[in-house]
Amino acid sequence: ADKLSSSEIHIGLEATSVFSWHPAMYMHEDPALKERKAKVFTINPKLVSKFREAYPDLDKTDRLDAWVIADRLRFGRLTTTVVMQEQYVALQRLTRMRFHLIHNLTREKQYFLQNLFYKCNAFTTEVESSVFGHALMEMLSEKYSLDDIATMDVADLADYLRDKGRNRFPDPENVARCIQKAARASYRLSKVVEDSIDLVLGTSIQSIRSIQAQLKDLDK
């Protein structure tokens, strides 16, 4: 580059998931390359592959692959350098982690509902409020049996929901009656099965709350 008196240097790499990031940043931060106004580009492999089709007689070797990338650089019209990409990497990592957590949360809620059907199969049809609200999750995590819920005084159950729900229920008495109706209409499990289902539901509730807490941290 010094012999040719180059005004700037363009360096191209194929983008290979996480593997191209570190060498690209290493070359971008190199002092000697910075002095020579080097620009580092990570190029989508599909773009390189399509460009290669213009050379149907080329063999596929590492040296020729590098030559095709260099020719794509020479062709130009690559606007996004690794420096510009760096501005989005932190946000990309966060958004992909958030997507991962949302996927896990959805799967955990579906698994929770499957097990809830064992314990109280009429719940989702009789109770309009979301089972994933704080009050109902608290009630289910405290391992009340269906008979406990069915025989509880409506006013006491409404007060419990009002307290655990932080007064967010518009009509806690009606929700309490619906819950009791669901409890009375559901099949009864044997003690050994009910104990296992209660443990599974409690574990699932902890997982759901843990993921929700992680999502809040990511959102911040």
Coordinates of N, CA and C in Angstrom, one line a residue:
A1 N 0.8 -1.2 0.0 CA 0.0 0.0 0.0 C 0.9 1.3 0.0
D2 N 2.0 1.2 0.8 CA 2.9 2.4 0.8 C 3.6 2.5 -0.6
K3 N 3.9 1.4 -1.2 CA 4.6 1.5 -2.5 C 3.7 2.1 -3.6
L4 N 2.4 1.8 -3.4 CA 1.4 2.3 -4.4 C 0.8 3.6 -4.1
S5 N 1.2 4.1 -2.9 CA 0.7 5.4 -2.4 C -0.8 5.4 -2.4
S6 N -1.4 4.4 -1.8 CA -2.8 4.2 -1.7 C -3.5 5.3 -0.8
S7 N -4.6 5.8 -1.3 CA -5.3 6.8 -0.4 C -6.0 6.1 0.7
E8 N -6.5 4.9 0.5 CA -7.2 4.1 1.5 C -7.1 2.6 1.2
I9 N -7.4 1.8 2.2 CA -7.4 0.4 2.0 C -8.8 -0.2 2.3
H10 N -9.3 -1.0 1.5 CA -10.6 -1.7 1.8 C -10.3 -3.2 2.1
I11 N -10.7 -3.7 3.2 CA -10.6 -5.1 3.6 C -11.9 -5.8 3.7
G12 N -12.1 -6.9 3.0 CA -13.4 -7.6 3.0 C -13.3 -9.0 3.6
L13 N -14.3 -9.3 4.4 CA -14.5 -10.6 5.0 C -15.9 -11.1 4.7
E14 N -16.1 -12.4 4.5 CA -17.4 -12.9 4.5 C -17.9 -12.9 6.0
A15 N -19.2 -12.5 6.1 CA -19.8 -12.5 7.4 C -20.1 -14.0 7.8
T16 N -19.5 -14.5 8.8 CA -19.7 -15.9 9.2 C -20.2 -15.9 10.7
S17 N -21.5 -15.6 10.9 CA -22.1 -15.6 12.2 C -21.2 -14.8 13.2
V18 N -20.9 -15.4 14.3 CA -20.1 -14.6 15.3 C -18.6 -14.6 15.0
F19 N -18.2 -15.5 14.0 CA -16.7 -15.8 13.9 C -16.0 -14.6 13.1
S20 N -16.7 -13.9 12.3 CA -16.0 -12.8 11.5 C -15.9 -11.5 12.4
W21 N -16.6 -11.4 13.5 CA -16.7 -10.2 14.2 C -15.3 -9.8 14.8
H22 N -14.7 -10.7 15.5 CA -13.4 -10.4 16.2 C -12.3 -10.0 15.2
P23 N -12.1 -10.8 14.2 CA -11.0 -10.4 13.2 C -11.3 -9.1 12.5
A24 N -12.6 -8.8 12.2 CA -12.9 -7.6 11.6 C -12.6 -6.4 12.5
M25 N -13.0 -6.5 13.8 CA -12.7 -5.4 14.7 C -11.2 -5.3 15.0
Y26 N -10.5 -6.4 15.0 CA -9.1 -6.4 15.2 C -8.4 -5.6 14.1
M27 N -8.8 -5.8 12.9 CA -8.2 -5.1 11.8 C -8.7 -3.6 11.8
H28 N -9.9 -3.4 12.2 CA -10.4 -2.0 12.3 C -9.6 -1.2 13.3
E29 N -9.2 -1.8 14.4 CA -8.5 -1.1 15.5 C -7.0 -1.1 15.4
D30 N -6.5 -1.8 14.4 CA -5.0 -1.9 14.2 C -4.4 -0.5 13.9
P31 N -3.4 -0.1 14.7 CA -2.9 1.3 14.5 C -2.3 1.5 13.1
A32 N -1.6 0.5 12.6 CA -0.9 0.6 11.3 C -1.9 0.8 10.2
L33 N -3.0 0.0 10.3 CA -4.1 0.1 9.3 C -4.9 1.4 9.4
K34 N -5.0 1.8 10.6 CA -5.7 3.1 10.8 C -5.0 4.3 10.2
E35 N -3.6 4.2 10.2 CA -2.8 5.3 9.6 C -3.0 5.3 8.1
R36 N -3.3 4.2 7.5 CA -3.5 4.1 6.1 C -5.0 4.1 5.7
K37 N -5.8 4.6 6.6 CA -7.3 4.8 6.3 C -7.9 3.5 5.8
A38 N -7.7 2.5 6.6 CA -8.3 1.2 6.2 C -9.8 1.2 6.6
K39 N -10.6 0.6 5.7 CA -12.0 0.4 6.0 C -12.3 -1.1 5.9
V40 N -12.9 -1.7 6.9 CA -13.2 -3.1 6.9 C -14.7 -3.4 6.7
F41 N -14.9 -4.3 5.7 CA -16.3 -4.6 5.4 C -16.6 -6.1 5.6
T42 N -17.6 -6.4 6.3 CA -18.1 -7.8 6.4 C -19.2 -8.0 5.4
I43 N -19.1 -8.9 4.5 CA -20.0 -9.0 3.4 C -20.9 -10.3 3.5
N44 N -22.1 -10.1 3.3 CA -23.0 -11.3 3.3 C -22.5 -12.4 2.3
P45 N -22.4 -13.6 2.8 CA -21.9 -14.7 1.9 C -22.7 -14.9 0.6
K46 N -24.0 -14.6 0.7 CA -24.9 -14.7 -0.4 C -24.5 -13.7 -1.5
L47 N -24.1 -12.5 -1.1 CA -23.7 -11.5 -2.0 C -22.4 -11.9 -2.7
V48 N -21.5 -12.5 -2.0 CA -20.3 -13.0 -2.6 C -20.6 -14.2 -3.6
S49 N -21.5 -15.1 -3.2 CA -21.8 -16.2 -4.0 C -22.4 -15.8 -5.3
K50 N -23.4 -14.8 -5.2 CA -24.0 -14.3 -6.5 C -23.0 -13.6 -7.4
F51 N -22.1 -12.9 -6.7 CA -21.1 -12.2 -7.5 C -20.1 -13.2 -8.2
R52 N -19.9 -14.3 -7.5 CA -19.0 -15.3 -8.1 C -19.6 -15.9 -9.4
E53 N -20.9 -15.9 -9.5 CA -21.5 -16.5 -10.7 C -21.1 -15.8 -12.0
A54 N -20.6 -14.6 -11.8 CA -20.0 -13.9 -13.0 C -18.8 -14.6 -13.5
Y55 N -18.2 -15.5 -12.7 CA -16.9 -16.1 -13.1 C -17.1 -17.6 -13.1
P56 N -17.9 -18.2 -14.1 CA -18.3 -19.6 -14.0 C -17.1 -20.6 -14.2
D57 N -16.0 -20.1 -14.7 CA -14.8 -21.0 -15.0 C -13.8 -21.1 -13.8
L58 N -14.1 -20.3 -12.8 CA -13.1 -20.2 -11.6 C -13.3 -21.5 -10.8
D59 N -12.1 -22.1 -10.4 CA -12.1 -23.1 -9.4 C -12.5 -22.6 -8.0
K60 N -12.9 -23.4 -7.1 CA -13.2 -23.0 -5.8 C -12.1 -23.4 -4.8
T61 N -11.2 -22.4 -4.6 CA -10.1 -22.6 -3.6 C -10.1 -21.4 -2.7
D62 N -9.4 -21.5 -1.6 CA -9.4 -20.4 -0.6 C -8.8 -19.1 -1.2
R63 N -7.8 -19.3 -2.0 CA -7.1 -18.2 -2.7 C -8.1 -17.5 -3.7
L64 N -8.8 -18.3 -4.5 CA -9.8 -17.7 -5.4 C -11.0 -17.1 -4.7
D65 N -11.4 -17.8 -3.6 CA -12.5 -17.2 -2.8 C -12.1 -15.8 -2.4
A66 N -10.9 -15.6 -1.9 CA -10.4 -14.3 -1.4 C -10.4 -13.3 -2.6
W67 N -10.0 -13.8 -3.8 CA -9.9 -13.0 -5.0 C -11.3 -12.5 -5.3
V68 N -12.3 -13.3 -5.2 CA -13.7 -12.9 -5.5 C -14.2 -11.9 -4.6
I69 N -13.9 -12.0 -3.3 CA -14.2 -11.0 -2.3 C -13.5 -9.7 -2.6
A70 N -12.2 -9.8 -3.0 CA -11.5 -8.6 -3.3 C -12.1 -7.9 -4.5
D71 N -12.5 -8.7 -5.5 CA -13.1 -8.1 -6.7 C -14.5 -7.5 -6.4
R72 N -15.2 -8.1 -5.4 CA -16.5 -7.5 -5.0 C -16.2 -6.2 -4.3
L73 N -15.2 -6.1 -3.5 CA -14.8 -4.8 -2.9 C -14.4 -3.8 -4.0
R74 N -13.7 -4.2 -5.0 CA -13.3 -3.3 -6.1 C -14.5 -2.8 -6.8
F75 N -15.5 -3.6 -6.9 CA -16.8 -3.2 -7.6 C -17.5 -2.1 -6.9
G76 N -17.3 -2.1 -5.6 CA -17.9 -1.0 -4.8 C -19.4 -1.2 -4.4
R77 N -20.0 -0.1 -4.0 CA -21.4 -0.1 -3.6 C -21.6 -0.9 -2.3
L78 N -20.6 -0.9 -1.5 CA -20.7 -1.5 -0.1 C -20.7 -0.3 0.9
T79 N -21.8 0.0 1.4 CA -21.9 1.3 2.2 C -21.7 1.0 3.7
T80 N -21.9 -0.2 4.2 CA -21.9 -0.4 5.6 C -20.5 -1.0 6.0
T81 N -19.7 -0.2 6.6 CA -18.4 -0.8 7.2 C -18.6 -1.4 8.5
V82 N -17.6 -2.1 9.0 CA -17.8 -2.7 10.3 C -18.0 -1.7 11.4
V83 N -17.5 -0.5 11.2 CA -17.7 0.6 12.2 C -19.2 0.9 12.3
M84 N -19.9 1.0 11.2 CA -21.3 1.3 11.2 C -22.1 0.1 11.8
Q85 N -21.6 -1.1 11.5 CA -22.3 -2.3 12.0 C -22.1 -2.4 13.5
E86 N -21.0 -1.9 14.1 CA -20.8 -2.0 15.5 C -21.8 -1.2 16.3
Q87 N -22.4 -0.2 15.7 CA -23.5 0.6 16.4 C -24.7 -0.3 16.6
Y88 N -24.9 -1.3 15.8 CA -26.1 -2.1 15.9 C -25.9 -3.4 16.6
V89 N -24.7 -3.8 16.8 CA -24.4 -5.2 17.4 C -24.9 -5.3 18.8
A90 N -24.7 -4.3 19.6 CA -25.2 -4.3 21.0 C -26.7 -4.5 21.1
L91 N -27.4 -3.7 20.3 CA -28.8 -3.7 20.2 C -29.3 -5.1 19.6
Q92 N -28.6 -5.6 18.6 CA -28.9 -6.8 18.0 C -28.8 -8.0 19.0
R93 N -27.8 -8.0 19.8 CA -27.6 -9.0 20.9 C -28.8 -9.0 21.9
L94 N -29.1 -7.7 22.3 CA -30.2 -7.6 23.2 C -31.6 -8.1 22.6
T95 N -31.8 -7.6 21.4 CA -33.1 -8.0 20.8 C -33.2 -9.5 20.5
R96 N -32.1 -10.1 20.2 CA -32.2 -11.6 19.9 C -32.3 -12.3 21.2
M97 N -31.7 -11.8 22.3 CA -31.9 -12.4 23.6 C -33.3 -12.3 24.1
R98 N -33.9 -11.1 23.8 CA -35.3 -10.9 24.2 C -36.2 -11.8 23.4
F99 N -36.0 -12.0 22.1 CA -36.7 -12.9 21.3 C -36.6 -14.3 21.9
H100 N -35.4 -14.7 22.3 CA -35.2 -16.0 22.9 C -36.0 -16.2 24.2
L101 N -36.0 -15.2 25.0 CA -36.7 -15.2 26.3 C -38.2 -15.3 26.0
I102 N -38.7 -14.5 25.1 CA -40.2 -14.5 24.8 C -40.6 -15.9 24.3
H103 N -39.7 -16.5 23.5 CA -40.0 -17.9 23.0 C -40.1 -18.8 24.2
N104 N -39.1 -18.7 25.1 CA -39.1 -19.6 26.3 C -40.3 -19.3 27.2
L105 N -40.7 -18.0 27.3 CA -41.9 -17.7 28.2 C -43.2 -18.3 27.6
T106 N -43.3 -18.2 26.3 CA -44.5 -18.7 25.6 C -44.6 -20.2 25.8
R107 N -43.4 -20.9 25.6 CA -43.4 -22.3 25.8 C -43.7 -22.7 27.3
E108 N -43.2 -21.9 28.2 CA -43.4 -22.2 29.6 C -44.8 -22.0 30.0
K109 N -45.5 -21.0 29.5 CA -46.9 -20.8 29.7 C -47.8 -21.9 29.1
Q110 N -47.4 -22.3 28.0 CA -48.2 -23.4 27.4 C -48.0 -24.7 28.2
Y111 N -46.8 -24.9 28.7 CA -46.6 -26.1 29.5 C -47.4 -26.0 30.9
F112 N -47.4 -24.8 31.4 CA -48.2 -24.5 32.6 C -49.6 -24.8 32.4
L113 N -50.2 -24.3 31.3 CA -51.6 -24.5 31.0 C -52.0 -26.0 30.9
Q114 N -51.0 -26.8 30.3 CA -51.3 -28.2 30.1 C -51.4 -28.9 31.5
N115 N -50.5 -28.5 32.4 CA -50.6 -29.1 33.8 C -51.7 -28.5 34.6
L116 N -52.1 -27.3 34.3 CA -53.3 -26.7 35.0 C -54.5 -27.5 34.7
F117 N -54.6 -28.0 33.4 CA -55.7 -28.7 33.0 C -55.9 -30.0 33.8
Y118 N -54.8 -30.6 34.2 CA -54.9 -31.8 35.1 C -55.5 -31.4 36.4
K119 N -55.1 -30.3 37.0 CA -55.5 -29.9 38.3 C -57.0 -29.3 38.3
C120 N -57.3 -28.5 37.3 CA -58.6 -27.8 37.2 C -59.0 -27.7 35.8
N121 N -59.5 -28.7 35.2 CA -59.8 -28.7 33.8 C -60.8 -27.7 33.3
A122 N -61.6 -27.2 34.2 CA -62.7 -26.2 33.8 C -62.2 -24.8 34.0
F123 N -61.0 -24.6 34.4 CA -60.5 -23.2 34.8 C -60.6 -22.3 33.6
T124 N -60.0 -22.6 32.5 CA -59.9 -21.7 31.3 C -61.3 -21.4 30.7
T125 N -62.2 -22.3 30.9 CA -63.6 -22.1 30.3 C -64.5 -21.3 31.2
E126 N -64.3 -21.4 32.5 CA -65.1 -20.7 33.5 C -64.6 -19.4 34.0
V127 N -63.3 -19.2 34.0 CA -62.7 -18.0 34.5 C -62.1 -17.1 33.4
E128 N -62.7 -15.9 33.3 CA -62.3 -15.0 32.2 C -61.0 -14.3 32.4
S129 N -60.6 -14.1 33.7 CA -59.4 -13.4 34.0 C -58.2 -14.3 33.6
S130 N -57.1 -13.6 33.2 CA -55.9 -14.4 32.8 C -55.3 -15.1 34.0
V131 N -55.0 -16.4 33.8 CA -54.4 -17.2 34.9 C -53.0 -16.7 35.2
F132 N -52.4 -15.9 34.3 CA -51.1 -15.5 34.6 C -51.0 -14.1 35.3
G133 N -52.1 -13.7 35.8 CA -52.1 -12.5 36.6 C -51.5 -12.8 38.0
H134 N -51.0 -11.8 38.7 CA -50.3 -12.0 39.9 C -51.1 -12.8 41.0
A135 N -52.4 -12.4 41.1 CA -53.3 -12.9 42.2 C -53.5 -14.4 41.9
L136 N -53.9 -14.8 40.7 CA -54.2 -16.2 40.4 C -53.0 -17.0 40.4
M137 N -51.8 -16.5 40.0 CA -50.6 -17.3 40.1 C -50.2 -17.5 41.6
E138 N -50.5 -16.5 42.5 CA -50.2 -16.7 43.9 C -51.1 -17.8 44.5
M139 N -52.4 -17.7 44.1 CA -53.3 -18.7 44.6 C -52.9 -20.1 44.2
L140 N -52.5 -20.3 42.9 CA -52.1 -21.6 42.4 C -50.8 -22.1 43.0
S141 N -49.9 -21.1 43.3 CA -48.6 -21.5 43.9 C -48.7 -21.9 45.4
E142 N -49.8 -21.5 46.0 CA -50.0 -21.9 47.4 C -50.6 -23.3 47.6
K143 N -50.8 -24.0 46.5 CA -51.2 -25.4 46.5 C -52.6 -25.6 47.2
Y144 N -53.5 -24.7 47.0 CA -54.9 -25.0 47.5 C -55.4 -26.2 46.7
S145 N -56.1 -27.1 47.3 CA -56.8 -28.1 46.6 C -58.1 -27.6 46.0
L146 N -58.7 -28.3 45.1 CA -60.0 -27.9 44.5 C -61.0 -27.8 45.6
D147 N -61.0 -28.7 46.5 CA -62.0 -28.7 47.6 C -61.8 -27.5 48.5
D148 N -60.6 -27.1 48.7 CA -60.3 -25.9 49.5 C -60.9 -24.7 48.9
I149 N -60.7 -24.6 47.5 CA -61.2 -23.4 46.8 C -62.7 -23.4 46.7
A150 N -63.3 -24.6 46.5 CA -64.7 -24.7 46.3 C -65.5 -24.4 47.6
T151 N -64.9 -24.7 48.7 CA -65.6 -24.5 50.0 C -65.3 -23.2 50.7
M152 N -64.3 -22.5 50.1 CA -63.9 -21.2 50.7 C -65.1 -20.2 50.6
D153 N -65.2 -19.4 51.6 CA -66.2 -18.4 51.6 C -65.9 -17.4 50.4
V154 N -66.9 -17.0 49.6 CA -66.7 -16.2 48.4 C -66.1 -14.9 48.8
A155 N -66.6 -14.3 49.9 CA -66.0 -13.0 50.4 C -64.5 -13.1 50.7
D156 N -64.2 -14.3 51.4 CA -62.8 -14.5 51.8 C -61.9 -14.6 50.5
L157 N -62.4 -15.4 49.5 CA -61.7 -15.6 48.3 C -61.5 -14.3 47.5
A158 N -62.6 -13.5 47.6 CA -62.6 -12.2 46.9 C -61.5 -11.2 47.6
D159 N -61.5 -11.3 48.9 CA -60.5 -10.4 49.6 C -59.1 -10.9 49.3
Y160 N -58.9 -12.2 49.2 CA -57.6 -12.8 48.9 C -57.2 -12.2 47.5
L161 N -58.1 -12.3 46.5 CA -57.8 -11.8 45.2 C -57.5 -10.3 45.1
R162 N -58.3 -9.6 45.9 CA -58.2 -8.2 46.0 C -56.8 -7.8 46.6
D163 N -56.4 -8.5 47.6 CA -55.1 -8.3 48.2 C -53.9 -8.6 47.3
K164 N -54.0 -9.9 46.8 CA -52.9 -10.3 45.9 C -52.8 -9.6 44.6
G165 N -54.0 -9.2 44.1 CA -54.1 -8.5 42.9 C -53.9 -7.0 43.0
R166 N -53.6 -6.5 44.2 CA -53.3 -5.1 44.5 C -54.5 -4.2 44.0
N167 N -55.7 -4.7 44.2 CA -56.9 -4.0 43.9 C -57.1 -3.7 42.4
R168 N -56.5 -4.6 41.6 CA -56.6 -4.4 40.1 C -57.8 -5.1 39.5
F169 N -58.5 -6.0 40.3 CA -59.6 -6.7 39.8 C -60.8 -5.8 39.8
P170 N -61.5 -5.5 38.7 CA -62.7 -4.7 38.7 C -63.9 -5.3 39.5
D171 N -64.0 -6.6 39.5 CA -65.1 -7.3 40.2 C -64.5 -8.6 40.9
P172 N -63.8 -8.5 42.0 CA -63.2 -9.7 42.6 C -64.2 -10.7 43.0
E173 N -65.4 -10.2 43.5 CA -66.4 -11.2 43.9 C -66.9 -12.1 42.7
N174 N -67.0 -11.5 41.6 CA -67.4 -12.3 40.4 C -66.3 -13.3 40.0
V175 N -65.1 -12.8 40.0 CA -64.0 -13.7 39.7 C -63.9 -14.8 40.7
A176 N -64.1 -14.5 42.0 CA -64.1 -15.6 43.0 C -65.2 -16.6 42.7
R177 N -66.4 -16.2 42.4 CA -67.5 -17.1 42.1 C -67.1 -18.0 40.9
C178 N -66.5 -17.4 39.8 CA -66.1 -18.1 38.6 C -65.1 -19.2 39.0
I179 N -64.1 -18.8 39.8 CA -63.1 -19.8 40.2 C -63.7 -20.9 41.0
Q180 N -64.6 -20.6 41.9 CA -65.3 -21.7 42.6 C -66.1 -22.6 41.7
K181 N -66.8 -22.0 40.8 CA -67.5 -22.8 39.8 C -66.6 -23.7 39.0
A182 N -65.4 -23.2 38.6 CA -64.5 -24.1 37.9 C -64.0 -25.2 38.8
A183 N -63.7 -24.9 40.1 CA -63.3 -25.9 41.0 C -64.3 -27.0 41.2
R184 N -65.6 -26.6 41.3 CA -66.6 -27.6 41.5 C -66.8 -28.5 40.3
A185 N -66.6 -27.9 39.1 CA -66.9 -28.6 37.8 C -65.7 -29.5 37.4
S186 N -64.6 -29.4 38.0 CA -63.4 -30.1 37.6 C -63.3 -31.5 38.2
Y187 N -62.6 -32.3 37.5 CA -62.3 -33.7 38.0 C -61.4 -33.6 39.2
R188 N -61.5 -34.6 40.1 CA -60.7 -34.6 41.3 C -59.5 -35.6 41.0
L189 N -58.3 -35.2 41.4 CA -57.2 -36.1 41.3 C -56.9 -36.9 42.5
S190 N -56.2 -38.0 42.4 CA -55.8 -38.7 43.6 C -54.7 -37.9 44.3
K191 N -54.5 -38.1 45.6 CA -53.5 -37.3 46.3 C -52.1 -37.4 45.7
V192 N -51.7 -38.6 45.3 CA -50.3 -38.7 44.8 C -50.2 -37.9 43.5
V193 N -51.2 -37.9 42.6 CA -51.1 -37.1 41.4 C -51.2 -35.6 41.6
E194 N -52.1 -35.3 42.5 CA -52.3 -33.8 42.9 C -51.0 -33.2 43.4
D195 N -50.3 -34.0 44.3 CA -49.1 -33.5 44.9 C -48.0 -33.2 43.8
S196 N -48.0 -34.1 42.9 CA -47.0 -34.0 41.8 C -47.3 -32.8 40.9
I197 N -48.6 -32.6 40.6 CA -49.1 -31.5 39.7 C -48.8 -30.2 40.4
D198 N -49.1 -30.1 41.7 CA -48.9 -28.9 42.5 C -47.4 -28.5 42.4
L199 N -46.5 -29.5 42.6 CA -45.1 -29.2 42.5 C -44.7 -28.7 41.1
V200 N -45.2 -29.4 40.1 CA -44.9 -28.9 38.7 C -45.4 -27.5 38.5
L201 N -46.6 -27.2 38.9 CA -47.2 -25.9 38.7 C -46.4 -24.8 39.4
G202 N -45.9 -25.1 40.7 CA -45.1 -24.2 41.4 C -43.8 -23.9 40.8
T203 N -43.2 -25.0 40.2 CA -41.9 -24.9 39.5 C -42.1 -24.0 38.3
S204 N -43.2 -24.3 37.6 CA -43.4 -23.6 36.3 C -43.7 -22.1 36.6
I205 N -44.4 -21.8 37.7 CA -44.6 -20.4 38.1 C -43.3 -19.7 38.4
Q206 N -42.4 -20.3 39.1 CA -41.1 -19.7 39.3 C -40.3 -19.5 38.0
S207 N -40.4 -20.4 37.1 CA -39.8 -20.2 35.8 C -40.3 -19.0 35.0
I208 N -41.7 -18.9 35.0 CA -42.3 -17.8 34.4 C -41.9 -16.5 35.0
R209 N -41.9 -16.4 36.3 CA -41.6 -15.1 37.0 C -40.1 -14.8 36.7
S210 N -39.3 -15.8 36.7 CA -37.8 -15.5 36.5 C -37.6 -14.9 35.1
I211 N -38.3 -15.5 34.1 CA -38.2 -15.0 32.7 C -38.7 -13.6 32.6
Q212 N -39.9 -13.3 33.3 CA -40.4 -12.0 33.2 C -39.5 -11.0 33.9
A213 N -38.8 -11.4 34.9 CA -37.9 -10.4 35.6 C -36.7 -10.2 34.6
Q214 N -36.2 -11.2 33.9 CA -35.1 -11.0 33.0 C -35.5 -10.1 31.8
L215 N -36.8 -10.2 31.4 CA -37.3 -9.4 30.3 C -37.3 -7.9 30.7
K216 N -37.7 -7.7 32.0 CA -37.7 -6.3 32.5 C -36.3 -5.7 32.5
D217 N -35.3 -6.5 32.9 CA -33.9 -6.0 32.8 C -33.5 -5.7 31.4
L218 N -33.8 -6.6 30.5 CA -33.4 -6.3 29.1 C -34.1 -5.1 28.5
D219 N -35.4 -4.9 28.9 CA -36.1 -3.7 28.4 C -35.5 -2.4 28.9
K220 N -35.0 -2.5 30.2 CA -34.3 -1.3 30.7 C -33.1 -1.0 29.9

